[in-house]
Short mmCIF file of C-alpha atoms in Angstrom, two decimals:
data_model
loop_
_atom_site.label_atom_id
_atom_site.label_comp_id
_atom_site.label_asym_id
_atom_site.label_seq_id
_atom_site.Cartn_x
_atom_site.Cartn_y
_atom_site.Cartn_z
CA VAL A 270 69.73 72.44 85.83
CA LEU A 271 68.57 74.07 89.08
CA LEU A 272 64.83 73.68 89.95
CA PHE A 273 63.18 76.43 92.05
CA THR A 274 59.66 76.60 93.51
CA THR A 275 58.04 79.86 94.58
CA THR A 276 54.56 81.31 95.06
CA VAL A 277 52.96 83.59 92.46
CA ALA A 278 49.41 84.89 93.05
CA ASN A 279 49.03 82.41 95.88
CA LYS A 280 49.83 79.47 93.56
CA PRO A 281 52.98 77.29 93.76
CA THR A 282 55.05 77.86 90.63
CA SER A 283 58.20 75.99 89.56
CA PHE A 284 60.90 77.12 87.14
CA ALA A 285 64.29 75.86 86.07
CA ILE A 286 67.63 77.61 85.39
CA ALA A 287 70.28 75.99 83.26
CA THR A 288 73.82 76.47 84.55
CA THR A 289 77.20 76.01 82.91
CA PRO A 290 79.93 74.43 85.02
CA GLN A 291 83.03 76.56 85.62
CA ASP A 292 86.00 75.62 83.48
CA CYS A 293 88.12 74.86 86.54
CA SER A 294 85.61 72.52 88.20
CA SER A 295 87.02 69.35 86.62
CA ASN A 296 90.52 70.36 87.60
CA ASP A 297 89.33 70.96 91.16
CA ARG A 298 88.13 67.37 91.27
CA GLU A 299 90.99 65.71 89.48
CA GLU A 300 94.10 67.70 90.38
CA GLU A 301 95.68 68.71 93.68
CA LEU A 302 95.40 72.45 94.26
CA ILE A 303 98.68 74.28 94.71
CA MET A 304 97.35 75.73 97.97
CA ASP A 305 96.74 72.21 99.31
CA THR A 306 100.45 71.46 99.38
CA GLU A 307 101.35 70.77 103.00
CA PHE A 308 104.03 72.89 104.64
CA PRO A 309 107.01 70.54 105.16
CA ASP A 310 108.28 69.90 108.66
CA GLY A 311 111.40 71.88 109.47
CA ALA A 312 111.14 74.28 106.53
CA LEU A 313 112.08 77.92 107.22
CA PRO A 314 112.34 77.40 111.00
CA ASP A 315 113.44 80.98 111.67
CA HIS A 316 110.38 82.45 109.97
CA GLN A 317 107.42 80.53 111.40
CA MET A 318 106.48 83.09 114.04
CA TYR A 319 104.45 86.23 113.33
CA GLU A 320 106.61 89.34 113.19
CA HIS A 321 105.00 92.64 114.10
CA PRO A 322 105.60 94.96 111.11
CA LEU A 323 105.61 98.03 113.34
CA VAL A 324 108.71 96.67 115.10
CA LYS A 325 110.30 94.58 112.35
CA ARG A 326 109.75 96.93 109.43
CA TYR A 327 109.36 100.47 110.71
CA ALA A 328 110.26 101.17 114.34
CA THR A 329 113.44 103.02 115.30
CA LYS A 330 116.04 101.63 117.67
CA GLU A 331 115.57 104.60 120.02
CA MET A 332 111.87 104.15 120.63
CA SER A 333 112.12 100.36 120.57
CA PHE A 334 114.63 100.56 123.41
CA VAL A 335 112.31 102.71 125.55
CA TRP A 336 109.71 99.92 125.43
CA SER A 337 112.16 96.99 125.44
CA PRO A 338 112.30 94.27 128.12
CA ALA A 339 115.80 95.50 128.99
CA MET A 340 114.48 98.97 129.79
CA LYS A 341 111.37 97.69 131.55
CA PHE A 342 112.93 95.17 133.90
CA THR A 343 116.05 97.16 134.76
CA THR A 344 113.69 100.01 135.68
CA TRP A 345 111.86 97.61 138.00
CA ARG A 346 115.19 96.98 139.72
CA LYS A 347 115.93 100.70 139.97
CA LEU A 348 112.54 101.18 141.59
CA TRP A 349 113.25 98.41 144.10
CA LEU A 350 116.61 100.02 144.85
CA ALA A 351 115.00 103.46 145.23
CA LEU A 352 112.39 102.04 147.61
CA ALA A 353 114.98 100.22 149.73
CA THR A 354 117.25 103.28 149.78
CA ALA A 355 114.44 105.56 150.93
CA GLU A 356 113.28 103.02 153.53
CA GLN A 357 116.82 102.78 154.93
CA GLU A 358 117.11 106.58 155.09
CA LEU A 359 113.86 106.70 157.09
CA GLY A 360 114.98 104.13 159.66
CA ILE A 361 114.05 100.71 158.31
CA GLU A 362 116.75 98.13 159.06
CA ILE A 363 118.33 97.70 155.64
CA SER A 364 122.09 97.28 155.38
CA ASP A 365 124.51 99.02 153.04
CA GLU A 366 125.55 95.56 151.81
CA GLN A 367 121.99 94.83 150.71
CA LEU A 368 121.77 98.12 148.83
CA GLU A 369 125.19 97.59 147.26
CA GLN A 370 124.25 94.13 145.99
CA MET A 371 121.11 95.57 144.44
CA ARG A 372 123.04 98.45 142.88
CA ALA A 373 125.69 96.12 141.46
CA ASN A 374 123.12 93.90 139.73
CA LEU A 375 120.69 96.40 138.16
CA TYR A 376 121.64 95.21 134.70
CA ASN A 377 122.38 91.59 135.51
CA VAL A 378 119.01 90.15 134.51
CA ASP A 379 118.64 86.42 133.88
CA PHE A 380 115.50 86.45 131.74
CA ASP A 381 115.35 82.65 131.47
CA PHE A 382 115.36 82.33 135.26
CA ALA A 383 112.70 85.06 135.60
CA ASP A 384 110.51 83.37 132.96
CA ALA A 385 110.82 80.00 134.75
CA LYS A 386 109.79 81.59 138.05
CA GLU A 387 106.89 83.40 136.38
CA ARG A 388 105.61 80.07 135.01
CA GLU A 389 105.97 78.57 138.48
CA PHE A 390 104.21 81.42 140.31
CA ARG A 391 102.03 82.60 137.41
CA HIS A 392 103.08 86.11 138.45
CA ASP A 393 105.53 88.21 136.45
CA VAL A 394 106.55 90.56 139.27
CA MET A 395 107.34 87.74 141.70
CA GLY A 396 109.30 86.02 138.95
CA HIS A 397 111.56 89.05 138.70
CA VAL A 398 111.73 89.53 142.49
CA HIS A 399 113.26 86.06 142.69
CA ALA A 400 115.52 86.72 139.68
CA PHE A 401 116.84 89.85 141.40
CA GLY A 402 117.25 88.01 144.68
CA GLU A 403 119.17 85.24 142.96
CA VAL A 404 121.98 87.66 142.03
CA ALA A 405 121.60 89.84 145.13
CA PRO A 406 120.96 87.22 147.80
CA ALA A 407 121.68 89.47 150.77
CA ALA A 408 118.93 91.81 149.55
CA MET A 409 116.33 89.11 148.88
CA PRO A 410 114.54 89.59 152.23
CA ILE A 411 113.89 93.32 151.62
CA ILE A 412 113.26 93.48 147.86
CA HIS A 413 109.74 94.81 147.23
CA LEU A 414 109.26 95.52 150.95
CA GLY A 415 105.79 97.00 151.55
CA ALA A 416 105.07 97.28 147.83
CA THR A 417 102.44 95.86 145.50
CA SER A 418 102.97 94.84 141.88
CA CYS A 419 101.77 98.20 140.61
CA TYR A 420 104.65 99.86 142.43
CA VAL A 421 107.02 98.56 139.77
CA GLY A 422 104.44 98.10 136.99
CA ASP A 423 102.73 101.49 136.99
CA ASN A 424 105.77 103.54 137.93
CA THR A 425 107.77 101.92 135.13
CA ASP A 426 104.97 102.65 132.67
CA LEU A 427 105.09 106.31 133.65
CA ILE A 428 108.88 106.42 133.33
CA GLN A 429 108.64 104.87 129.86
CA ILE A 430 105.90 107.30 128.88
CA ARG A 431 108.04 110.21 130.09
CA ASP A 432 111.11 109.04 128.16
CA ALA A 433 109.04 108.32 125.06
CA LEU A 434 107.42 111.78 125.21
CA LYS A 435 110.88 113.36 125.37
CA LEU A 436 111.89 111.49 122.23
CA ILE A 437 108.69 112.60 120.48
CA GLN A 438 109.40 116.16 121.64
CA ARG A 439 112.84 116.09 120.05
CA LYS A 440 111.55 114.75 116.75
CA LEU A 441 108.70 117.24 116.63
CA VAL A 442 111.17 120.09 117.06
CA LYS A 443 113.35 118.63 114.32
CA ALA A 444 110.41 118.37 111.89
CA ILE A 445 109.39 121.96 112.65
CA GLY A 446 112.96 123.14 112.05
CA ILE A 447 113.14 121.43 108.66
CA LEU A 448 109.75 122.79 107.60
CA LYS A 449 110.90 126.29 108.55
CA LYS A 450 113.63 126.15 105.90
CA PHE A 451 111.06 125.03 103.32
CA ALA A 452 108.68 127.86 104.28
CA VAL A 453 111.45 130.45 103.99
CA GLN A 454 112.55 129.16 100.59
CA TYR A 455 109.04 129.31 99.14
CA ARG A 456 107.57 132.18 101.17
CA ASP A 457 106.65 134.16 98.05
CA LEU A 458 106.05 131.48 95.40
CA PRO A 459 102.41 132.00 94.37
CA THR A 460 100.28 128.89 94.17
CA LEU A 461 96.60 128.11 93.84
CA GLY A 462 94.71 127.96 97.07
CA PHE A 463 91.99 125.34 97.28
CA THR A 464 88.71 125.33 99.13
CA HIS A 465 86.47 122.27 98.64
CA TYR A 466 89.45 121.11 96.53
CA GLN A 467 88.36 123.65 93.96
CA PRO A 468 90.65 126.52 92.83
CA ALA A 469 90.38 129.53 95.13
CA GLN A 470 92.38 132.71 95.77
CA LEU A 471 96.13 132.43 95.54
CA THR A 472 98.38 131.74 98.50
CA THR A 473 102.08 130.82 98.52
CA VAL A 474 103.83 127.48 98.82
CA GLY A 475 105.58 128.72 101.96
CA LYS A 476 102.35 129.95 103.53
CA ARG A 477 100.79 126.53 103.05
CA ALA A 478 103.76 124.98 104.86
CA THR A 479 103.11 127.26 107.85
CA LEU A 480 99.66 125.67 108.19
CA TRP A 481 101.36 122.30 108.65
CA MET A 482 103.85 123.81 111.09
CA GLN A 483 101.14 125.49 113.15
CA ASP A 484 99.50 122.11 113.79
CA LEU A 485 102.82 120.64 114.87
CA LEU A 486 103.45 123.58 117.20
CA LEU A 487 100.10 122.94 118.87
CA ASP A 488 101.06 119.28 119.22
CA LEU A 489 104.39 120.31 120.75
CA GLU A 490 102.53 122.40 123.36
CA ARG A 491 100.53 119.32 124.35
CA VAL A 492 103.65 117.13 124.49
CA ASN A 493 105.42 119.70 126.68
CA HIS A 494 102.42 119.88 129.00
CA GLU A 495 102.34 116.10 129.42
CA ILE A 496 106.09 115.97 130.13
CA ASP A 497 105.90 118.78 132.67
CA SER A 498 102.79 117.54 134.46
CA LEU A 499 103.30 113.78 134.33
CA PRO A 500 103.31 112.47 137.92
CA MET A 501 104.85 109.34 139.32
CA ARG A 502 102.48 106.87 140.99
CA GLY A 503 104.83 106.70 143.97
CA VAL A 504 104.35 104.30 146.88
CA LYS A 505 100.65 103.77 147.43
CA GLY A 506 100.06 100.13 148.46
CA THR A 507 97.44 97.65 147.32
CA THR A 508 94.41 99.95 147.22
CA GLY A 509 96.15 103.29 147.33
CA THR A 510 95.83 103.81 151.10
CA GLN A 511 99.54 103.22 151.91
CA ALA A 512 98.41 100.90 154.70
CA SER A 513 101.37 98.51 154.31
CA PHE A 514 103.85 101.39 154.60
CA LEU A 515 102.01 102.83 157.59
CA GLU A 516 102.43 99.43 159.24
CA LEU A 517 106.09 99.32 158.24
CA PHE A 518 106.72 102.69 159.93
CA ASP A 519 104.68 101.88 163.06
CA GLY A 520 101.90 104.34 162.25
CA ASP A 521 104.21 107.30 161.47
CA HIS A 522 102.28 109.19 158.78
CA GLU A 523 105.03 111.72 158.19
CA LYS A 524 107.55 109.01 157.39
CA VAL A 525 105.14 107.43 154.89
CA LYS A 526 104.72 110.82 153.19
CA ALA A 527 108.48 111.33 153.22
CA LEU A 528 109.01 107.88 151.70
CA ASN A 529 106.66 108.70 148.84
CA LEU A 530 108.43 111.97 148.06
CA ARG A 531 111.93 110.52 148.38
CA VAL A 532 111.23 107.65 145.97
CA CYS A 533 109.88 110.13 143.43
CA GLU A 534 112.99 112.25 143.87
CA LEU A 535 115.32 109.29 143.40
CA MET A 536 113.51 108.36 140.17
CA GLY A 537 113.66 111.88 138.73
CA PHE A 538 110.05 112.99 139.29
CA LYS A 539 108.99 116.26 140.89
CA ARG A 540 105.80 114.83 142.37
CA ALA A 541 103.61 111.79 142.84
CA ILE A 542 99.98 111.63 141.89
CA SER A 543 97.98 112.90 144.88
CA VAL A 544 95.61 109.96 145.28
CA SER A 545 95.23 106.61 143.56
CA GLY A 546 93.61 103.26 143.83
CA GLN A 547 95.91 100.36 143.22
CA THR A 548 96.89 101.97 139.91
CA TYR A 549 97.34 105.54 138.79
CA THR A 550 94.21 106.78 137.06
CA ARG A 551 94.02 105.49 133.50
CA LYS A 552 92.82 108.95 132.51
CA ILE A 553 96.54 109.74 132.18
CA ASP A 554 96.91 107.04 129.52
CA TYR A 555 93.95 108.53 127.65
CA ASN A 556 95.47 112.01 127.77
CA VAL A 557 98.79 110.72 126.46
CA MET A 558 97.16 108.69 123.66
CA SER A 559 95.16 111.78 122.70
CA VAL A 560 98.39 113.74 122.29
CA LEU A 561 99.78 111.02 120.06
CA SER A 562 96.53 110.99 118.08
CA GLY A 563 96.87 114.77 117.65
CA ILE A 564 100.32 114.35 116.09
CA ALA A 565 98.93 111.65 113.84
CA GLN A 566 96.14 113.98 112.74
CA SER A 567 98.55 116.81 111.93
CA THR A 568 100.93 114.66 109.96
CA TYR A 569 98.10 112.90 108.12
CA LYS A 570 96.79 116.30 107.01
CA MET A 571 100.26 117.43 105.87
CA CYS A 572 101.02 114.24 103.98
CA GLY A 573 97.51 114.15 102.55
CA ASP A 574 98.16 117.60 101.06
CA ILE A 575 101.49 116.40 99.65
CA ARG A 576 99.81 113.40 98.05
CA LEU A 577 97.27 115.67 96.34
CA LEU A 578 100.02 118.05 95.21
CA ALA A 579 101.99 115.08 93.85
CA ASN A 580 98.99 114.21 91.71
CA LEU A 581 99.08 117.79 90.35
CA LYS A 582 102.84 117.34 89.76
CA GLU A 583 103.51 120.52 91.74
CA VAL A 584 105.35 118.92 94.67
CA GLU A 585 107.07 115.57 95.07
CA GLU A 586 108.48 113.80 98.08
CA PRO A 587 112.05 112.43 97.95
CA PHE A 588 112.48 109.67 95.38
CA SER A 589 115.72 107.68 95.35
CA LYS A 590 117.62 106.91 92.16
CA THR A 591 116.84 103.18 92.28
CA GLN A 592 113.34 103.46 93.84
CA ILE A 593 110.53 101.62 92.03
CA GLY A 594 107.12 103.28 92.07
CA SER A 595 105.13 100.37 90.67
CA SER A 596 105.96 96.76 89.84
CA ALA A 597 103.78 97.06 86.73
CA MET A 598 103.96 100.74 85.71
CA ALA A 599 107.65 101.57 85.61
CA TYR A 600 107.12 105.29 85.01
CA LYS A 601 105.27 105.92 88.28
CA ARG A 602 106.56 108.06 91.17
CA ASN A 603 104.17 107.27 93.98
CA PRO A 604 104.26 109.33 97.20
CA MET A 605 104.86 106.15 99.19
CA ARG A 606 106.35 107.79 102.29
CA SER A 607 103.45 110.20 102.62
CA GLU A 608 101.06 107.30 102.10
CA ARG A 609 102.84 105.37 104.84
CA VAL A 610 102.48 108.31 107.22
CA CYS A 611 98.76 108.43 106.51
CA SER A 612 98.42 104.67 106.92
CA ILE A 613 100.19 104.52 110.28
CA ALA A 614 98.51 107.74 111.44
CA ARG A 615 95.12 106.23 110.77
CA TYR A 616 96.00 103.43 113.20
CA VAL A 617 97.22 105.84 115.88
CA MET A 618 94.07 107.96 115.64
CA GLY A 619 92.03 104.95 116.71
CA LEU A 620 94.03 104.20 119.86
CA PRO A 621 92.50 106.80 122.21
CA ALA A 622 89.20 104.92 122.02
CA SER A 623 90.85 101.87 123.64
CA ALA A 624 92.36 104.08 126.33
CA ALA A 625 88.99 105.72 126.95
CA HIS A 626 87.20 102.37 127.36
CA THR A 627 89.98 101.12 129.63
CA HIS A 628 89.67 104.15 131.92
CA ALA A 629 85.87 104.01 131.98
CA ASN A 630 85.86 100.30 132.85
CA GLN A 631 88.18 100.43 135.85
CA TRP A 632 85.95 99.33 138.73
CA PHE A 633 86.56 100.90 142.11
CA GLU A 634 90.27 100.68 143.05
CA ARG A 635 91.34 98.53 140.08
CA THR A 636 90.47 95.70 137.72
CA LEU A 637 93.01 93.70 135.73
CA ASP A 638 91.22 94.07 132.40
CA ASP A 639 93.39 97.14 131.84
CA SER A 640 96.60 95.11 131.65
CA ALA A 641 96.64 93.33 128.30
CA VAL A 642 95.34 96.24 126.24
CA ARG A 643 97.82 98.68 127.82
CA ARG A 644 100.71 96.33 127.02
CA ILE A 645 99.70 96.79 123.37
CA ILE A 646 98.48 100.36 122.87
CA LEU A 647 101.04 102.29 124.95
CA PRO A 648 104.16 100.96 123.21
CA GLU A 649 102.54 100.79 119.78
CA GLY A 650 101.21 104.34 119.98
CA PHE A 651 104.66 105.72 120.68
CA LEU A 652 106.45 103.42 118.24
CA ALA A 653 104.05 104.47 115.50
CA VAL A 654 104.28 108.22 116.11
CA ASP A 655 108.06 108.00 116.28
CA VAL A 656 108.05 106.36 112.84
CA ILE A 657 105.68 109.03 111.55
CA LEU A 658 107.89 111.90 112.71
CA ASN A 659 111.00 110.29 111.20
CA LEU A 660 109.14 110.02 107.91
CA VAL A 661 107.85 113.60 108.08
CA ALA A 662 111.35 114.95 108.70
CA ASN A 663 112.66 112.87 105.80
CA ILE A 664 109.89 114.03 103.46
CA ALA A 665 110.21 117.70 104.41
CA ASP A 666 113.97 117.60 104.02
CA GLY A 667 113.74 116.38 100.43
CA LEU A 668 110.45 117.91 99.33
CA HIS A 669 110.81 119.04 95.69
CA VAL A 670 108.72 121.86 94.24
CA TRP A 671 108.24 122.29 90.49
CA PRO A 672 107.75 126.09 90.11
CA ASN A 673 106.84 126.00 86.42
CA VAL A 674 104.07 123.48 87.00
CA VAL A 675 102.84 125.52 89.95
CA LYS A 676 102.81 128.66 87.75
CA SER A 677 101.00 126.92 84.90
CA HIS A 678 98.17 125.96 87.25
CA VAL A 679 98.07 129.50 88.62
CA MET A 680 97.90 131.02 85.14
CA ALA A 681 95.10 128.65 84.14
CA GLU A 682 92.87 130.19 86.85
CA LEU A 683 94.32 133.66 87.40
CA PRO A 684 92.52 135.37 84.49
CA PHE A 685 89.18 134.73 86.21
CA MET A 686 90.55 136.06 89.51
CA ALA A 687 91.97 139.17 87.82
CA THR A 688 88.69 140.30 86.30
CA GLU A 689 87.66 142.35 89.35
CA VAL A 690 90.92 144.31 89.21
CA ILE A 691 90.50 144.84 85.46
CA LEU A 692 86.94 146.06 85.97
CA MET A 693 87.95 148.54 88.67
CA GLU A 694 90.80 149.97 86.61
CA CYS A 695 88.50 150.50 83.63
CA VAL A 696 85.89 152.21 85.82
CA LYS A 697 88.60 154.52 87.21
CA ALA A 698 89.42 155.48 83.62
CA GLY A 699 85.79 156.43 82.95
CA GLY A 700 84.24 153.14 81.89
CA ASP A 701 80.64 152.03 82.58
CA ARG A 702 80.72 149.50 85.42
CA GLN A 703 77.60 147.63 84.25
CA GLU A 704 78.75 147.40 80.64
CA LEU A 705 82.18 146.18 81.76
CA HIS A 706 80.66 143.62 84.11
CA GLU A 707 78.50 142.18 81.35
CA ALA A 708 81.42 142.00 78.95
CA ILE A 709 83.51 140.17 81.53
CA ARG A 710 80.67 137.75 82.20
CA VAL A 711 80.24 136.91 78.52
CA HIS A 712 83.97 136.50 77.92
CA SER A 713 84.36 134.38 81.08
CA MET A 714 81.59 132.00 80.04
CA ALA A 715 83.11 131.66 76.58
CA ALA A 716 86.61 131.08 77.97
CA GLY A 717 85.27 128.50 80.43
CA ALA A 718 83.59 126.66 77.57
CA VAL A 719 86.88 126.53 75.69
CA VAL A 720 88.73 125.16 78.73
CA LYS A 721 86.11 122.56 79.68
CA GLY A 722 84.57 121.75 76.30
CA GLU A 723 87.64 121.81 74.06
CA GLY A 724 90.42 121.17 76.56
CA LYS A 725 92.30 124.25 75.42
CA PRO A 726 94.12 126.86 77.58
CA ASN A 727 92.21 129.67 79.23
CA ASP A 728 91.95 132.50 76.63
CA LEU A 729 90.03 135.01 78.75
CA LEU A 730 92.85 137.58 78.74
CA GLU A 731 93.19 137.31 74.98
CA ARG A 732 89.50 138.01 74.61
CA ILE A 733 89.75 141.04 76.92
CA ALA A 734 92.81 142.27 75.00
CA ASN A 735 90.81 142.18 71.76
CA ASP A 736 87.70 143.91 73.16
CA PRO A 737 87.70 147.72 72.75
CA VAL A 738 85.55 148.05 75.89
CA PHE A 739 88.77 147.35 77.85
CA THR A 740 91.00 149.68 75.84
CA HIS A 741 92.04 151.57 78.98
CA VAL A 742 93.88 148.51 80.41
CA HIS A 743 95.26 146.92 77.25
CA ALA A 744 98.71 148.45 77.70
CA GLN A 745 99.07 147.26 81.29
CA LEU A 746 97.14 144.02 81.08
CA GLU A 747 100.19 141.79 81.40
CA ASN A 748 101.44 143.60 84.51
CA MET A 749 98.00 143.40 86.10
CA ILE A 750 98.09 139.60 86.20
CA ASP A 751 101.43 139.11 87.95
CA PRO A 752 100.56 136.28 90.40
CA ILE A 753 102.42 137.93 93.28
CA LEU A 754 99.82 140.72 93.25
CA PHE A 755 97.14 138.21 94.24
CA VAL A 756 98.71 136.49 97.28
CA GLY A 757 97.67 139.14 99.80
CA ARG A 758 99.92 139.16 102.88
CA ALA A 759 100.98 135.53 102.50
CA PRO A 760 104.75 136.23 102.33
CA GLU A 761 104.55 138.66 105.24
CA GLN A 762 102.45 136.17 107.20
CA VAL A 763 105.18 133.58 106.70
CA ASP A 764 107.78 136.03 108.03
CA ASP A 765 105.67 137.02 111.03
CA PHE A 766 104.80 133.42 111.91
CA LEU A 767 108.40 132.28 111.80
CA VAL A 768 109.69 135.20 113.87
CA GLU A 769 106.88 135.22 116.44
CA GLU A 770 106.01 131.53 116.78
CA VAL A 771 108.68 129.26 115.33
CA ASP A 772 112.01 130.91 116.09
CA PRO A 773 111.39 131.16 119.87
CA ILE A 774 110.65 127.42 119.96
CA LEU A 775 113.74 126.53 117.93
CA GLU A 776 115.87 128.73 120.19
CA GLN A 777 114.35 127.18 123.31
CA TYR A 778 115.10 123.66 122.07
CA GLU A 779 118.33 124.40 120.21
CA SER A 780 120.09 121.59 122.04
CA LEU A 781 117.56 119.07 120.69
CA LEU A 782 118.22 120.10 117.10
CA SER A 783 121.86 119.07 117.41
CA VAL A 784 121.01 115.54 118.56
CA LYS A 785 121.30 113.05 115.71
CA SER A 786 118.80 110.22 115.51
CA VAL A 787 120.23 106.72 115.81
CA ASP A 788 118.43 105.62 112.66
CA GLY A 789 116.18 107.08 110.00
CA VAL A 790 113.65 105.83 107.45
CA ASN A 791 114.08 102.07 107.12
CA VAL A 792 112.04 101.39 103.99
#
């Protein structure tokens, strides 16, 4: 019994509530809970560390490599070689032997040695400077000459972003190419349009696919812009003033400018960012993450539509012969790939906020609170979008349409849509517009009551066929409700869109369409 005291009308009042113990309470006291069993020492030693599902479960080998330690730290070495090469060309005393040792050991990275040095110095860049110098001892005195950590850090980030954008570009083009085939195949298959997710005027299955494609084309424009305009940080020094390089070249400003341009050229960039602090402006990261968010938005919308259509049984995503839709309900065919796209896309759409806060919070020439978050959001944003585009291509390539189901839904609503045409034809034959309008209204209400109240098929056309007011159209009534008559210019819009917008892109990037992905959908 629980005793409570409260105040009623300014007077202390007590009351009691009788309680019944839970059935399991005695077991809780007397028996050891299964969850209390201690994890034994040495059990499952290879599975005691957290595994990131984005990498372990979903990510492709191609995008994983772009953001791998192998790619990152060999790029650092290429940047050190580019810097030393350009410095030698501009008169700094660097020998061919030093450059050759660096060149010969670009891919000879002892990660254990670098990690030990990083723990010793508490500095990752200096750890790798010493690791490079260990295998290229002649070059040790000139590795990283004049540079700051952001020379390798930021420039490598930009190189990885550039390579990752090119991979996203290729997969966007592939997805658009696959969707084109779908749009062509179903260009003139009438289907219900929906506004407010309520039946609206007819469109076609192919026309709906062009809406998805148009979003992806807009995303491709943004990706192309980022690839074309992405600058290298270049050689800027500790606060962006190039003071260390000006000292190195004895105050020769032209040589410092030439060094900056030559390093960019050696690393495959057309230009360096004009001015910087210690880092390149983090506004670039925000712009890139916004592009990735845009792709996530487009694919979420597409796969959201497919999920709704799957519920209507009009369209289904690929479903393998042995695939299980539900562990409990064996009959189910869940749109799991589309759901996965939406799930991962939801994560990507939140990443630009982190990039925005990071840019806004960079004080003066640089603060280090940008480092940890960028190590997470830049790779994960690209890894996630790469997975999404693989899934979208896979879904689009096996998307199955059920025309008879599509038609049944059309015919359930088409009689209401056809009433205006019926009215006009009867008026042309001499009928009274007001009388006809009232008759259609009465029949429509009655047919709607049958559909909603009794769960029976729409019988509006049968009612019109039996009403002498509509005698003038009885003979042609069936022809007047051919769904293709109600899709407007949808088929022609598909044709125009593909010829004017899609085909030029596919021709421009024809070489990308022939490149096969290393791997596809993993789960």
